Amino acid sequence: MGQAQQSTVRNRLLASLSADDYALLRPHLETVTLEVRDHLFRADQKIAHVTFPEYGIASIVADTGEGRFEVGMVGSEGFAGTSVVLGIDRTPHTCLVQATGEAIRIGSGELQSAMDRSPTLRAHLLRFIHTFIVQVSQTAYANAGYSLEERLARWLLMTHDRLEHDDMPVTHEFMSIMLGTRRPGVTLAVQMLEGTGAIRAGRGHITMRDREKLEHLAGQSYGFAEKEYSNVFALPIKRGR
């Protein structure tokens, strides 16, 4: 606990903090392992920690009478627990781990205290929240105006952005939950994308074969939020490979 050197941090939001702001957080930072389907926080329950993924992906999902579906995702470009930065200790959404990895977390109270001491820290975290709101808005746009195949292409691109390899450990069942649709529909959509040569589907995983084809299939549902993140932080949303 409290031993993470900023020079070794892989979360780009933490790595891009000023040295003084990082020093405020460092005594309270803790490294944790992320396992698939772990809950970082649950709907309407107090958020104990704000989590900055180093590897892996966390999904923010809404639970409705129609089922569960994803409203946003975060990887090493940001953090989970945005409502804490806004001064709210709970949310109607649930956050669960989509892809195994590691993360750095901090207690919500400790983060609030650090932000009270540093306006620049608060401003830096608020800039990420702005980009996350853009992502959530783009998800709503995609859900309203694009086919399941196009939305799946976008989701796979976003997942690929946040992983370090082309092999993505996702099941049809998990994709159906994240996209808020029935599993048979996802199976057909995967087959269609596979038929174009953009991906290869295996048991429990999807392999990226031709990213440009997938971007073409996703159309304007993908890229708007990613460009905004790059504009705000002068960083690409995905890691270099």
XYZ file of C-alpha atoms in Angstrom:
241
model
C 0.000 0.000 0.000
C 1.251 3.471 -0.873
C 4.320 2.187 -2.730
C 3.293 2.808 -6.370
C 5.895 4.999 -8.058
C 4.345 7.308 -10.621
C 6.980 6.347 -13.191
C 5.752 2.726 -13.121
C 2.016 3.459 -13.185
C 0.250 2.241 -16.320
C -3.039 4.021 -15.751
C -2.641 7.024 -18.023
C -4.803 9.325 -15.933
C -2.658 8.769 -12.840
C 0.544 8.861 -14.887
C -0.379 12.259 -16.332
C -1.002 13.917 -12.945
C 1.457 16.518 -11.772
C 4.064 15.166 -9.355
C 2.538 17.179 -6.512
C -0.978 15.868 -7.144
C 0.232 12.293 -7.409
C 2.119 12.725 -4.126
C -1.186 13.618 -2.421
C -2.692 10.312 -3.552
C 0.291 7.999 -3.231
C 0.070 7.191 0.525
C -3.498 5.975 0.004
C -3.100 3.953 -3.206
C -3.538 0.200 -3.169
C -2.904 -2.320 -5.954
C -5.680 -4.877 -6.466
C -6.420 -7.746 -8.851
C -9.470 -7.564 -11.093
C -11.295 -10.823 -11.797
C -14.058 -11.185 -14.376
C -17.490 -10.336 -12.914
C -16.021 -8.834 -9.738
C -18.105 -5.867 -8.611
C -16.234 -2.596 -8.053
C -19.461 -1.095 -6.758
C -23.143 -1.986 -6.808
C -26.191 0.065 -7.657
C -27.470 2.295 -4.849
C -24.754 1.167 -2.431
C -22.055 3.441 -1.059
C -18.951 3.515 -3.246
C -16.029 2.625 -0.995
C -13.214 3.026 -3.533
C -12.408 4.798 -6.770
C -10.583 2.377 -9.077
C -7.977 3.202 -11.753
C -7.449 0.147 -14.005
C -3.888 -0.664 -15.006
C -4.861 -3.670 -17.111
C -8.324 -5.014 -17.822
C -11.698 -3.378 -18.304
C -14.544 -2.363 -16.029
C -18.086 -2.011 -17.367
C -20.703 0.329 -15.969
C -24.075 -1.321 -16.395
C -27.714 -0.392 -15.835
C -30.220 -2.857 -14.416
C -33.753 -2.418 -15.706
C -36.954 -4.406 -15.895
C -35.869 -5.366 -19.415
C -32.520 -6.711 -18.202
C -28.943 -5.534 -17.738
C -26.973 -3.585 -20.340
C -23.741 -1.620 -20.521
C -23.774 2.181 -20.534
C -19.999 2.727 -20.472
C -16.607 1.087 -20.074
C -13.276 2.146 -18.662
C -9.747 0.802 -18.874
C -6.311 2.253 -18.281
C -7.427 5.591 -19.721
C -9.547 6.515 -16.708
C -11.261 5.408 -13.513
C -14.449 3.856 -12.174
C -16.415 5.757 -9.542
C -16.997 9.086 -11.274
C -19.871 10.056 -8.975
C -17.419 10.272 -6.040
C -15.521 13.074 -7.784
C -18.855 14.851 -8.234
C -19.514 14.637 -4.495
C -22.050 11.790 -4.646
C -21.338 8.566 -2.787
C -23.572 6.196 -4.749
C -25.053 5.646 -8.202
C -27.987 3.734 -9.740
C -25.473 1.830 -11.883
C -23.332 -1.215 -11.143
C -19.661 -1.543 -12.103
C -18.285 -4.996 -12.832
C -15.068 -6.312 -14.304
C -15.288 -7.262 -17.981
C -11.660 -8.360 -18.503
C -9.183 -9.671 -15.927
C -6.364 -7.354 -14.903
C -4.935 -5.178 -12.170
C -5.892 -1.777 -10.829
C -4.888 0.915 -8.377
C -7.611 2.071 -6.034
C -8.066 4.713 -3.376
C -10.685 5.111 -0.668
C -13.427 7.531 -1.636
C -12.875 9.622 1.480
C -9.142 9.888 0.884
C -9.726 10.990 -2.703
C -12.219 13.621 -1.583
C -9.727 14.973 0.947
C -6.981 15.130 -1.680
C -9.268 17.000 -4.095
C -10.167 19.472 -1.342
C -6.452 20.224 -1.012
C -5.750 20.455 -4.741
C -7.973 22.224 -7.307
C -5.700 20.961 -10.084
C -6.281 17.344 -9.062
C -10.032 17.876 -9.049
C -9.885 19.590 -12.445
C -7.843 16.729 -13.936
C -10.358 14.126 -12.781
C -13.285 16.255 -13.955
C -11.791 16.380 -17.436
C -11.943 12.609 -17.557
C -15.570 12.693 -16.419
C -16.298 15.001 -19.358
C -14.828 12.450 -21.792
C -16.733 9.639 -20.094
C -20.011 11.542 -20.484
C -19.223 11.876 -24.187
C -18.688 8.108 -24.363
C -22.005 7.408 -22.615
C -23.779 9.845 -24.951
C -22.228 8.097 -27.938
C -23.468 4.750 -26.605
C -27.008 6.143 -26.469
C -26.597 7.419 -30.033
C -25.341 4.036 -31.227
C -28.150 2.150 -29.478
C -30.768 4.405 -31.071
C -29.471 4.580 -34.614
C -27.322 1.567 -35.437
C -27.874 -2.121 -36.102
C -26.769 -4.835 -33.710
C -23.875 -5.723 -36.018
C -22.662 -2.114 -36.048
C -23.013 -1.788 -32.281
C -21.123 -5.038 -31.763
C -18.348 -3.766 -34.035
C -18.128 -0.594 -31.934
C -18.091 -2.562 -28.678
C -15.315 -4.855 -29.918
C -13.266 -1.849 -31.037
C -13.670 -0.228 -27.609
C -12.666 -3.478 -25.919
C -9.672 -3.844 -28.237
C -8.605 -0.276 -27.402
C -8.339 -1.167 -23.731
C -6.480 -4.470 -24.049
C -2.885 -5.132 -25.050
C -3.543 -7.968 -27.477
C -5.799 -8.961 -30.354
C -7.296 -11.949 -28.535
C -10.248 -10.686 -26.507
C -11.647 -13.044 -23.829
C -15.394 -12.495 -24.249
C -18.303 -14.923 -24.512
C -21.524 -14.579 -26.493
C -23.419 -14.515 -23.206
C -21.343 -11.615 -21.890
C -21.671 -9.675 -25.157
C -25.437 -10.122 -25.069
C -25.541 -8.633 -21.566
C -23.298 -5.722 -22.485
C -25.304 -4.938 -25.629
C -28.662 -5.485 -23.959
C -29.886 -8.043 -26.469
C -30.634 -11.748 -26.702
C -27.806 -14.220 -27.147
C -29.044 -15.653 -30.494
C -28.900 -12.143 -31.970
C -25.311 -11.726 -30.809
C -24.399 -15.106 -32.283
C -25.727 -14.032 -35.684
C -23.959 -10.669 -35.433
C -20.648 -12.378 -34.588
C -21.069 -14.684 -37.568
C -21.682 -11.707 -39.835
C -18.568 -9.876 -38.610
C -16.555 -13.065 -38.916
C -17.776 -13.492 -42.482
C -16.259 -10.137 -43.442
C -12.827 -11.235 -42.180
C -12.739 -8.538 -39.478
C -12.684 -11.010 -36.577
C -12.299 -14.700 -35.819
C -14.607 -16.203 -33.221
C -13.535 -19.004 -30.890
C -14.954 -20.554 -27.767
C -14.877 -17.827 -25.124
C -12.866 -15.329 -27.144
C -12.840 -13.078 -30.217
C -9.642 -12.426 -32.191
C -9.163 -9.164 -34.051
C -8.066 -9.884 -37.628
C -8.674 -6.639 -39.535
C -9.298 -3.569 -37.402
C -9.867 -1.285 -40.393
C -12.716 -3.489 -41.589
C -14.271 -3.405 -38.128
C -14.004 0.396 -38.007
C -15.688 0.589 -41.396
C -18.508 -1.646 -40.166
C -18.971 0.438 -37.006
C -19.244 3.634 -39.041
C -19.788 6.847 -37.116
C -20.918 4.983 -34.009
C -17.194 4.674 -33.172
C -14.497 7.332 -32.982
C -16.266 10.434 -31.700
C -15.688 9.738 -28.001
C -12.182 8.429 -28.656
C -11.259 11.623 -30.497
C -12.586 13.730 -27.626
C -10.413 11.857 -25.122
C -7.365 12.469 -27.326
C -8.241 16.162 -27.631
C -8.687 16.636 -23.883
C -5.616 14.718 -22.713
C -3.392 14.851 -25.810
C -3.242 11.041 -25.515
C -4.761 8.245 -27.591
C -7.420 6.268 -25.720
C -5.632 3.022 -26.585
C -2.130 1.918 -25.651
C 0.515 1.585 -28.319
C 1.130 -2.004 -29.373
